[in-house]
């Protein structure tokens, strides 16, 4: 098989991430549409949140993922403190029987931006407790390195705030993060269209997480397929090695053998 | 007959009821002593009491008293 045909899996702690597109399940009430989108995305890992059991929610999304053979990635969405985050992670491990945890400690409900101080402490505690922390954070390169030292199995910087669809606001920071990391970097939030998923991988991300961009698209199934193709294109583009950026034009046609300009006869 | 708080709702359970009974009551599933569904599926539920996870293996051995508070959680759409 030629090099171009296979895209290798990503190692996250001792978990093998087969698909480089992680999906979210939020943002839609239509479970049938969600199922079609998940299948079209080709994802092998999909996030869920942990909430109080109610007769309405039952365990429908869990059953759906189990039926599709997709691994669950519980998140700690809605947590503001280390204590809440650790308890939520422990509940997720007990309920879903996985050590994977997407660590999300937010600063406030308006921006949903990560509180990196609490996030760092939570990451350390969760790593000590045997979790595989995949950590949502800002696009700060210094913080990314600190999270790695604290035990993050993957660092998940945002491209732009959750649900905004503003894409990658600081590609330079993201590239700096990926160039220095020794754990996988997974773009977490902000993707609005497929091209931005390709860009994230081109900038060196190992994978992307997409939720609203698919579930809130006008045609979720079609967008899921587009993002899947974009992730693949981004990987192949990154692997192929892009040309360096130049200040001035560089002709791609030879200058030798050029014909003499026709004399002006008028 | 102890009345306990499950997810901030008051629930009256029979005398001698355990956490296992509370989970069965809330989820409507028949459970084995080990806290797994009798139909062989996965329950996908966890219980916290006093801010700590109560492992499913302990549910049947943990009796409930008047006023006990339980959180019963599961996976929902998100992220």
mmCIF file of C-alpha atoms in Angstrom:
data_model
loop_
_atom_site.group_PDB
_atom_site.id
_atom_site.type_symbol
_atom_site.label_atom_id
_atom_site.label_comp_id
_atom_site.label_asym_id
_atom_site.label_seq_id
_atom_site.Cartn_x
_atom_site.Cartn_y
_atom_site.Cartn_z
ATOM 1 C CA UNK A 1 0.000 0.000 0.000
ATOM 2 C CA UNK A 2 1.441 3.376 -0.900
ATOM 3 C CA UNK A 3 2.145 6.022 1.702
ATOM 4 C CA UNK A 4 -0.730 8.125 0.470
ATOM 5 C CA UNK A 5 -3.353 5.503 1.206
ATOM 6 C CA UNK A 6 -3.193 5.110 4.975
ATOM 7 C CA UNK A 7 -3.522 7.696 7.689
ATOM 8 C CA UNK A 8 -2.044 6.352 10.918
ATOM 9 C CA UNK A 9 -3.904 6.370 14.224
ATOM 10 C CA UNK A 10 -2.988 8.800 17.012
ATOM 11 C CA UNK A 11 -1.738 7.545 20.368
ATOM 12 C CA UNK A 12 -3.347 9.437 23.263
ATOM 13 C CA UNK A 13 -1.954 8.019 26.510
ATOM 14 C CA UNK A 14 -2.616 4.321 26.095
ATOM 15 C CA UNK A 15 -5.704 4.985 23.949
ATOM 16 C CA UNK A 16 -5.514 4.531 20.188
ATOM 17 C CA UNK A 17 -7.476 7.234 18.389
ATOM 18 C CA UNK A 18 -8.309 5.729 14.998
ATOM 19 C CA UNK A 19 -10.147 8.671 13.470
ATOM 20 C CA UNK A 20 -8.601 12.139 13.500
ATOM 21 C CA UNK A 21 -12.053 13.655 13.670
ATOM 22 C CA UNK A 22 -13.580 13.644 17.146
ATOM 23 C CA UNK A 23 -17.243 14.548 17.147
ATOM 24 C CA UNK A 24 -19.420 16.251 19.701
ATOM 25 C CA UNK A 25 -23.061 15.351 20.251
ATOM 26 C CA UNK A 26 -24.388 18.657 21.543
ATOM 27 C CA UNK A 27 -26.358 21.233 19.618
ATOM 28 C CA UNK A 28 -29.118 19.073 18.195
ATOM 29 C CA UNK A 29 -32.329 17.554 19.470
ATOM 30 C CA UNK A 30 -32.711 15.247 16.496
ATOM 31 C CA UNK A 31 -31.074 11.943 17.441
ATOM 32 C CA UNK A 32 -31.714 10.394 14.024
ATOM 33 C CA UNK A 33 -29.947 13.307 12.311
ATOM 34 C CA UNK A 34 -27.114 13.024 14.823
ATOM 35 C CA UNK A 35 -26.748 9.340 14.017
ATOM 36 C CA UNK A 36 -26.498 10.040 10.284
ATOM 37 C CA UNK A 37 -23.924 12.777 10.920
ATOM 38 C CA UNK A 38 -21.828 10.534 13.163
ATOM 39 C CA UNK A 39 -21.770 7.817 10.517
ATOM 40 C CA UNK A 40 -20.898 10.316 7.770
ATOM 41 C CA UNK A 41 -18.051 11.741 9.892
ATOM 42 C CA UNK A 42 -16.367 8.353 10.244
ATOM 43 C CA UNK A 43 -15.556 9.252 13.846
ATOM 44 C CA UNK A 44 -14.369 6.658 16.358
ATOM 45 C CA UNK A 45 -14.541 8.903 19.431
ATOM 46 C CA UNK A 46 -17.386 11.193 20.412
ATOM 47 C CA UNK A 47 -18.002 13.439 23.400
ATOM 48 C CA UNK A 48 -20.825 13.286 25.901
ATOM 49 C CA UNK A 49 -21.610 15.344 29.004
ATOM 50 C CA UNK A 50 -22.482 13.961 32.436
ATOM 51 C CA UNK A 51 -25.800 15.128 33.889
ATOM 52 C CA UNK A 52 -28.441 14.041 36.357
ATOM 53 C CA UNK A 53 -30.472 11.095 35.140
ATOM 54 C CA UNK A 54 -33.948 12.097 34.106
ATOM 55 C CA UNK A 55 -36.718 10.048 32.535
ATOM 56 C CA UNK A 56 -36.493 12.339 29.469
ATOM 57 C CA UNK A 57 -32.774 11.946 28.783
ATOM 58 C CA UNK A 58 -32.585 8.298 29.821
ATOM 59 C CA UNK A 59 -29.414 6.865 28.311
ATOM 60 C CA UNK A 60 -30.295 7.477 24.678
ATOM 61 C CA UNK A 61 -27.017 9.001 23.473
ATOM 62 C CA UNK A 62 -24.983 6.377 25.312
ATOM 63 C CA UNK A 63 -27.038 3.604 23.696
ATOM 64 C CA UNK A 64 -26.665 5.254 20.298
ATOM 65 C CA UNK A 65 -22.868 5.406 20.537
ATOM 66 C CA UNK A 66 -22.726 1.842 21.827
ATOM 67 C CA UNK A 67 -24.842 0.662 18.910
ATOM 68 C CA UNK A 68 -22.606 2.494 16.408
ATOM 69 C CA UNK A 69 -19.449 1.112 18.033
ATOM 70 C CA UNK A 70 -18.130 4.627 18.735
ATOM 71 C CA UNK A 71 -16.027 5.148 21.882
ATOM 72 C CA UNK A 72 -17.275 7.743 24.360
ATOM 73 C CA UNK A 73 -15.238 10.701 25.512
ATOM 74 C CA UNK A 74 -16.959 12.140 28.583
ATOM 75 C CA UNK A 75 -16.342 15.819 29.210
ATOM 76 C CA UNK A 76 -16.485 17.926 32.338
ATOM 77 C CA UNK A 77 -18.464 20.704 30.675
ATOM 78 C CA UNK A 78 -20.141 22.987 33.171
ATOM 79 C CA UNK A 79 -17.399 22.628 35.792
ATOM 80 C CA UNK A 80 -15.834 25.776 37.240
ATOM 81 C CA UNK A 81 -13.593 24.299 39.946
ATOM 82 C CA UNK A 82 -11.030 21.527 40.367
ATOM 83 C CA UNK A 83 -13.272 19.765 42.886
ATOM 84 C CA UNK A 84 -16.302 19.634 40.541
ATOM 85 C CA UNK A 85 -14.095 18.544 37.680
ATOM 86 C CA UNK A 86 -12.544 15.642 39.556
ATOM 87 C CA UNK A 87 -15.934 14.434 40.854
ATOM 88 C CA UNK A 88 -17.461 14.664 37.367
ATOM 89 C CA UNK A 89 -14.529 12.721 35.920
ATOM 90 C CA UNK A 90 -14.855 10.022 38.570
ATOM 91 C CA UNK A 91 -18.617 9.737 37.892
ATOM 92 C CA UNK A 92 -17.924 9.471 34.161
ATOM 93 C CA UNK A 93 -15.362 6.713 34.695
ATOM 94 C CA UNK A 94 -17.760 4.774 36.917
ATOM 95 C CA UNK A 95 -20.750 5.209 34.581
ATOM 96 C CA UNK A 96 -19.032 4.756 31.221
ATOM 97 C CA UNK A 97 -16.063 2.547 32.122
ATOM 98 C CA UNK A 98 -13.408 4.639 30.417
ATOM 99 C CA UNK A 99 -10.302 6.425 31.678
ATOM 100 C CA UNK A 100 -10.615 9.018 28.932
ATOM 101 C CA UNK A 101 -11.750 12.409 30.144
ATOM 102 C CA UNK A 102 -12.040 15.667 28.283
ATOM 103 C CA UNK A 103 -11.106 18.214 30.917
ATOM 104 C CA UNK A 104 -13.109 21.405 30.575
ATOM 105 C CA UNK A 105 -12.973 23.955 33.364
ATOM 106 C CA UNK A 106 -14.568 27.173 32.262
ATOM 107 C CA UNK A 107 -14.126 30.659 33.690
ATOM 108 C CA UNK A 108 -17.617 32.009 33.041
ATOM 109 C CA UNK A 109 -20.745 31.072 31.165
ATOM 110 C CA UNK A 110 -20.662 34.006 28.741
ATOM 111 C CA UNK A 111 -17.299 33.400 27.081
ATOM 112 C CA UNK A 112 -16.963 29.698 27.982
ATOM 113 C CA UNK A 113 -13.245 30.413 27.939
ATOM 114 C CA UNK A 114 -11.112 27.970 29.910
ATOM 115 C CA UNK A 115 -9.894 28.866 33.391
ATOM 116 C CA UNK A 116 -6.342 27.721 32.796
ATOM 117 C CA UNK A 117 -5.312 27.937 36.469
ATOM 118 C CA UNK A 118 -8.034 25.518 37.586
ATOM 119 C CA UNK A 119 -7.505 23.450 34.434
ATOM 120 C CA UNK A 120 -3.827 22.927 35.239
ATOM 121 C CA UNK A 121 -4.555 21.745 38.777
ATOM 122 C CA UNK A 122 -7.400 19.483 37.612
ATOM 123 C CA UNK A 123 -5.156 17.945 34.965
ATOM 124 C CA UNK A 124 -2.501 17.084 37.536
ATOM 125 C CA UNK A 125 -5.015 15.477 39.889
ATOM 126 C CA UNK A 126 -6.739 13.511 37.131
ATOM 127 C CA UNK A 127 -3.440 12.212 35.746
ATOM 128 C CA UNK A 128 -2.520 11.088 39.297
ATOM 129 C CA UNK A 129 -5.833 9.243 39.518
ATOM 130 C CA UNK A 130 -5.085 7.242 36.387
ATOM 131 C CA UNK A 131 -7.205 9.159 33.909
ATOM 132 C CA UNK A 132 -6.156 9.962 30.344
ATOM 133 C CA UNK A 133 -6.718 13.731 30.454
ATOM 134 C CA UNK A 134 -7.479 15.414 27.132
ATOM 135 C CA UNK A 135 -7.432 19.032 28.100
ATOM 136 C CA UNK A 136 -9.419 21.934 26.665
ATOM 137 C CA UNK A 137 -7.397 25.124 26.984
ATOM 138 C CA UNK A 138 -6.665 28.503 25.448
ATOM 139 C CA UNK A 139 -4.321 28.903 22.482
ATOM 140 C CA UNK A 140 -1.501 30.025 24.786
ATOM 141 C CA UNK A 141 1.725 28.168 23.893
ATOM 142 C CA UNK A 142 3.171 28.536 27.406
ATOM 143 C CA UNK A 143 0.054 27.056 29.008
ATOM 144 C CA UNK A 144 0.074 24.174 26.528
ATOM 145 C CA UNK A 145 3.558 23.177 27.673
ATOM 146 C CA UNK A 146 2.582 23.471 31.329
ATOM 147 C CA UNK A 147 -0.425 21.195 30.775
ATOM 148 C CA UNK A 148 1.799 18.648 29.105
ATOM 149 C CA UNK A 149 4.118 18.651 32.138
ATOM 150 C CA UNK A 150 1.078 18.320 34.424
ATOM 151 C CA UNK A 151 0.100 15.059 32.728
ATOM 152 C CA UNK A 152 -2.182 15.979 29.833
ATOM 153 C CA UNK A 153 -2.280 13.066 27.379
ATOM 154 C CA UNK A 154 -3.492 15.482 24.712
ATOM 155 C CA UNK A 155 -3.722 19.262 24.751
ATOM 156 C CA UNK A 156 -6.836 20.707 23.115
ATOM 157 C CA UNK A 157 -6.483 24.420 22.388
ATOM 158 C CA UNK A 158 -9.408 26.401 21.075
ATOM 159 C CA UNK A 159 -9.329 28.016 17.644
ATOM 160 C CA UNK A 160 -11.953 30.511 18.828
ATOM 161 C CA UNK A 161 -14.608 30.409 21.578
ATOM 162 C CA UNK A 162 -16.961 27.411 21.752
ATOM 163 C CA UNK A 163 -19.836 27.551 19.295
ATOM 164 C CA UNK A 164 -18.722 30.760 17.572
ATOM 165 C CA UNK A 165 -17.609 29.220 14.277
ATOM 166 C CA UNK A 166 -14.948 31.935 13.996
ATOM 167 C CA UNK A 167 -12.304 29.424 12.944
ATOM 168 C CA UNK A 168 -8.651 29.649 13.970
ATOM 169 C CA UNK A 169 -8.131 33.217 15.191
ATOM 170 C CA UNK A 170 -4.426 32.837 15.933
ATOM 171 C CA UNK A 171 -2.831 30.349 13.542
ATOM 172 C CA UNK A 172 0.640 31.458 14.601
ATOM 173 C CA UNK A 173 -0.008 30.472 18.220
ATOM 174 C CA UNK A 174 -1.459 27.154 17.138
ATOM 175 C CA UNK A 175 1.581 26.412 15.000
ATOM 176 C CA UNK A 176 3.872 27.318 17.888
ATOM 177 C CA UNK A 177 1.939 24.948 20.155
ATOM 178 C CA UNK A 178 2.098 22.035 17.716
ATOM 179 C CA UNK A 179 5.764 22.595 16.869
ATOM 180 C CA UNK A 180 6.853 22.284 20.513
ATOM 181 C CA UNK A 181 4.456 19.608 21.770
ATOM 182 C CA UNK A 182 5.373 16.041 22.559
ATOM 183 C CA UNK A 183 1.745 14.978 23.115
ATOM 184 C CA UNK A 184 -0.964 15.161 20.442
ATOM 185 C CA UNK A 185 -2.508 18.590 19.933
ATOM 186 C CA UNK A 186 -6.199 18.458 19.063
ATOM 187 C CA UNK A 187 -8.024 21.590 17.970
ATOM 188 C CA UNK A 188 -11.060 21.779 20.191
ATOM 189 C CA UNK A 189 -13.373 24.663 19.511
ATOM 190 C CA UNK A 190 -14.331 27.307 17.007
ATOM 191 C CA UNK A 191 -14.441 25.429 13.716
ATOM 192 C CA UNK A 192 -17.262 26.676 11.512
ATOM 193 C CA UNK A 193 -16.552 25.003 8.184
ATOM 194 C CA UNK A 194 -14.521 22.168 6.708
ATOM 195 C CA UNK A 195 -11.655 24.354 5.458
ATOM 196 C CA UNK A 196 -10.790 25.304 9.040
ATOM 197 C CA UNK A 197 -10.467 21.654 10.011
ATOM 198 C CA UNK A 198 -8.000 21.190 7.152
ATOM 199 C CA UNK A 199 -6.106 24.281 8.296
ATOM 200 C CA UNK A 200 -5.817 22.950 11.858
ATOM 201 C CA UNK A 201 -4.228 19.717 10.643
ATOM 202 C CA UNK A 202 -1.964 21.623 8.268
ATOM 203 C CA UNK A 203 -0.780 23.665 11.255
ATOM 204 C CA UNK A 204 0.307 20.433 12.908
ATOM 205 C CA UNK A 205 -2.720 19.355 14.933
ATOM 206 C CA UNK A 206 -3.083 15.583 15.231
ATOM 207 C CA UNK A 207 -6.875 15.746 15.187
ATOM 208 C CA UNK A 208 -9.813 18.113 15.476
ATOM 209 C CA UNK A 209 -12.962 18.110 17.565
ATOM 210 C CA UNK A 210 -16.078 19.376 15.848
ATOM 211 C CA UNK A 211 -19.526 19.737 17.361
ATOM 212 C CA UNK A 212 -21.636 22.786 16.511
ATOM 213 C CA UNK A 213 -20.130 23.139 13.013
ATOM 214 C CA UNK A 214 -21.780 19.834 12.153
ATOM 215 C CA UNK A 215 -24.796 19.540 14.435
ATOM 216 C CA UNK A 216 -25.934 23.120 13.787
ATOM 217 C CA UNK A 217 -25.139 23.128 10.065
ATOM 218 C CA UNK A 218 -28.126 23.322 7.744
ATOM 219 C CA UNK A 219 -27.244 19.834 6.514
ATOM 220 C CA UNK A 220 -25.372 18.113 9.365
ATOM 221 C CA UNK A 221 -24.736 14.848 7.532
ATOM 222 C CA UNK A 222 -23.245 16.645 4.529
ATOM 223 C CA UNK A 223 -21.065 18.869 6.727
ATOM 224 C CA UNK A 224 -19.851 15.825 8.686
ATOM 225 C CA UNK A 225 -18.730 14.240 5.440
ATOM 226 C CA UNK A 226 -17.060 17.477 4.311
ATOM 227 C CA UNK A 227 -15.133 17.814 7.575
ATOM 228 C CA UNK A 228 -14.028 14.191 7.344
ATOM 229 C CA UNK A 229 -12.601 14.853 3.864
ATOM 230 C CA UNK A 230 -11.013 18.106 5.074
ATOM 231 C CA UNK A 231 -9.233 16.340 7.927
ATOM 232 C CA UNK A 232 -7.883 13.806 5.473
ATOM 233 C CA UNK A 233 -6.841 16.538 3.028
ATOM 234 C CA UNK A 234 -5.191 18.492 5.837
ATOM 235 C CA UNK A 235 -3.218 15.460 6.915
ATOM 236 C CA UNK A 236 -1.995 14.705 3.401
ATOM 237 C CA UNK A 237 -1.187 18.371 2.786
ATOM 238 C CA UNK A 238 0.807 18.604 6.030
ATOM 239 C CA UNK A 239 2.637 15.365 5.270
ATOM 240 C CA UNK A 240 3.436 16.543 1.737
ATOM 241 C CA UNK A 241 5.267 19.611 3.060
ATOM 242 C CA UNK A 242 4.053 22.996 1.956
ATOM 243 C CA UNK A 243 6.233 25.518 0.113
ATOM 244 C CA UNK A 244 7.791 28.282 2.181
ATOM 245 C CA UNK A 245 6.062 31.641 2.168
ATOM 246 C CA UNK A 246 7.915 34.277 0.059
ATOM 247 C CA UNK A 247 7.656 38.000 -0.099
ATOM 248 C CA UNK A 248 7.898 38.267 -3.873
ATOM 249 C CA UNK A 249 6.652 36.253 -6.806
ATOM 250 C CA UNK A 250 8.697 33.398 -8.174
ATOM 251 C CA UNK A 251 7.949 32.451 -11.770
ATOM 252 C CA UNK A 252 7.137 28.845 -12.392
ATOM 253 C CA UNK A 253 7.674 29.096 -16.183
ATOM 254 C CA UNK A 254 11.310 29.250 -17.465
ATOM 255 C CA UNK A 255 12.652 32.603 -18.603
ATOM 256 C CA UNK A 256 15.092 31.025 -21.090
ATOM 257 C CA UNK A 257 13.981 30.732 -24.745
ATOM 258 C CA UNK A 258 11.456 33.464 -24.412
ATOM 259 C CA UNK A 259 10.601 34.934 -27.872
ATOM 260 C CA UNK A 260 11.492 38.494 -28.792
ATOM 261 C CA UNK A 261 8.635 40.889 -28.342
ATOM 262 C CA UNK A 262 6.889 41.789 -31.604
ATOM 263 C CA UNK A 263 7.966 45.214 -32.900
ATOM 264 C CA UNK A 264 5.333 47.841 -32.757
ATOM 265 C CA UNK A 265 4.476 48.411 -36.479
ATOM 266 C CA UNK A 266 2.330 51.479 -36.107
ATOM 267 C CA UNK B 1 -40.001 4.086 55.112
ATOM 268 C CA UNK B 2 -37.030 6.366 54.421
ATOM 269 C CA UNK B 3 -37.534 9.442 52.295
ATOM 270 C CA UNK B 4 -34.353 10.292 50.404
ATOM 271 C CA UNK B 5 -33.352 13.021 47.981
ATOM 272 C CA UNK B 6 -32.489 11.722 44.514
ATOM 273 C CA UNK B 7 -31.263 14.458 42.174
ATOM 274 C CA UNK B 8 -32.949 16.954 44.502
ATOM 275 C CA UNK B 9 -36.320 15.225 44.362
ATOM 276 C CA UNK B 10 -37.858 13.578 47.392
ATOM 277 C CA UNK B 11 -38.462 9.887 46.930
ATOM 278 C CA UNK B 12 -40.010 7.510 49.465
ATOM 279 C CA UNK B 13 -38.485 4.038 49.401
ATOM 280 C CA UNK B 14 -39.445 0.870 51.328
ATOM 281 C CA UNK B 15 -37.782 0.102 54.677
ATOM 282 C CA UNK B 16 -34.396 -1.543 54.228
ATOM 283 C CA UNK B 17 -33.952 -0.001 50.774
ATOM 284 C CA UNK B 18 -30.403 0.251 49.471
ATOM 285 C CA UNK B 19 -28.748 2.463 46.873
ATOM 286 C CA UNK B 20 -29.324 -0.384 44.409
ATOM 287 C CA UNK B 21 -33.078 -0.019 44.975
ATOM 288 C CA UNK B 22 -32.815 3.742 44.494
ATOM 289 C CA UNK B 23 -31.005 3.312 41.168
ATOM 290 C CA UNK B 24 -33.517 0.696 40.009
ATOM 291 C CA UNK B 25 -36.348 3.029 41.015
ATOM 292 C CA UNK B 26 -34.872 6.013 39.146
ATOM 293 C CA UNK B 27 -33.822 4.207 35.975
ATOM 294 C CA UNK B 28 -36.693 1.737 35.817
ATOM 295 C CA UNK B 29 -34.233 -1.078 35.079
ATOM 296 C CA UNK B 30 -33.973 -4.441 36.852
ATOM 297 C CA UNK B 31 -30.514 -4.746 38.364
ATOM 298 C CA UNK B 32 -28.340 -7.562 39.669
ATOM 299 C CA UNK B 33 -26.644 -7.368 43.070
ATOM 300 C CA UNK B 34 -23.517 -6.203 41.197
ATOM 301 C CA UNK B 35 -25.391 -3.129 39.938
ATOM 302 C CA UNK B 36 -25.574 -4.240 36.317
ATOM 303 C CA UNK B 37 -28.802 -4.587 34.306
ATOM 304 C CA UNK B 38 -30.329 -8.060 34.366
ATOM 305 C CA UNK B 39 -30.839 -7.821 30.588
ATOM 306 C CA UNK B 40 -27.053 -7.936 30.128
ATOM 307 C CA UNK B 41 -26.724 -4.394 28.716
ATOM 308 C CA UNK B 42 -24.723 -1.561 30.186
ATOM 309 C CA UNK B 43 -26.372 0.797 32.637
ATOM 310 C CA UNK B 44 -24.238 3.879 31.941
ATOM 311 C CA UNK B 45 -25.106 5.373 35.311
ATOM 312 C CA UNK B 46 -23.031 6.463 38.313
ATOM 313 C CA UNK B 47 -23.991 7.481 41.830
ATOM 314 C CA UNK B 48 -22.476 10.116 44.089
ATOM 315 C CA UNK B 49 -23.223 10.484 47.784
ATOM 316 C CA UNK B 50 -21.743 13.247 49.918
ATOM 317 C CA UNK B 51 -19.516 14.390 47.085
ATOM 318 C CA UNK B 52 -17.930 10.983 46.469
ATOM 319 C CA UNK B 53 -18.568 8.321 43.864
ATOM 320 C CA UNK B 54 -20.268 5.235 45.271
ATOM 321 C CA UNK B 55 -18.981 2.334 43.129
ATOM 322 C CA UNK B 56 -21.721 0.119 41.723
ATOM 323 C CA UNK B 57 -20.348 -2.905 43.595
ATOM 324 C CA UNK B 58 -21.285 -1.194 46.865
ATOM 325 C CA UNK B 59 -24.826 -0.203 45.919
ATOM 326 C CA UNK B 60 -26.482 -3.350 47.244
ATOM 327 C CA UNK B 61 -24.534 -3.103 50.520
ATOM 328 C CA UNK B 62 -25.327 0.541 51.180
ATOM 329 C CA UNK B 63 -28.578 1.005 53.119
ATOM 330 C CA UNK B 64 -30.415 4.290 52.864
ATOM 331 C CA UNK B 65 -31.511 6.354 55.826
ATOM 332 C CA UNK B 66 -34.025 9.153 56.129
ATOM 333 C CA UNK B 67 -32.736 12.329 54.486
ATOM 334 C CA UNK B 68 -29.859 10.738 52.534
ATOM 335 C CA UNK B 69 -28.944 12.606 49.367
ATOM 336 C CA UNK B 70 -27.935 10.868 46.155
ATOM 337 C CA UNK B 71 -26.893 12.147 42.749
ATOM 338 C CA UNK B 72 -27.576 9.700 39.927
ATOM 339 C CA UNK B 73 -25.933 10.748 36.665
ATOM 340 C CA UNK B 74 -25.611 9.490 33.122
ATOM 341 C CA UNK B 75 -24.220 10.531 29.755
ATOM 342 C CA UNK B 76 -26.200 13.107 27.802
ATOM 343 C CA UNK B 77 -25.527 14.911 24.549
ATOM 344 C CA UNK B 78 -22.813 17.509 24.847
ATOM 345 C CA UNK B 79 -19.462 18.796 23.728
#
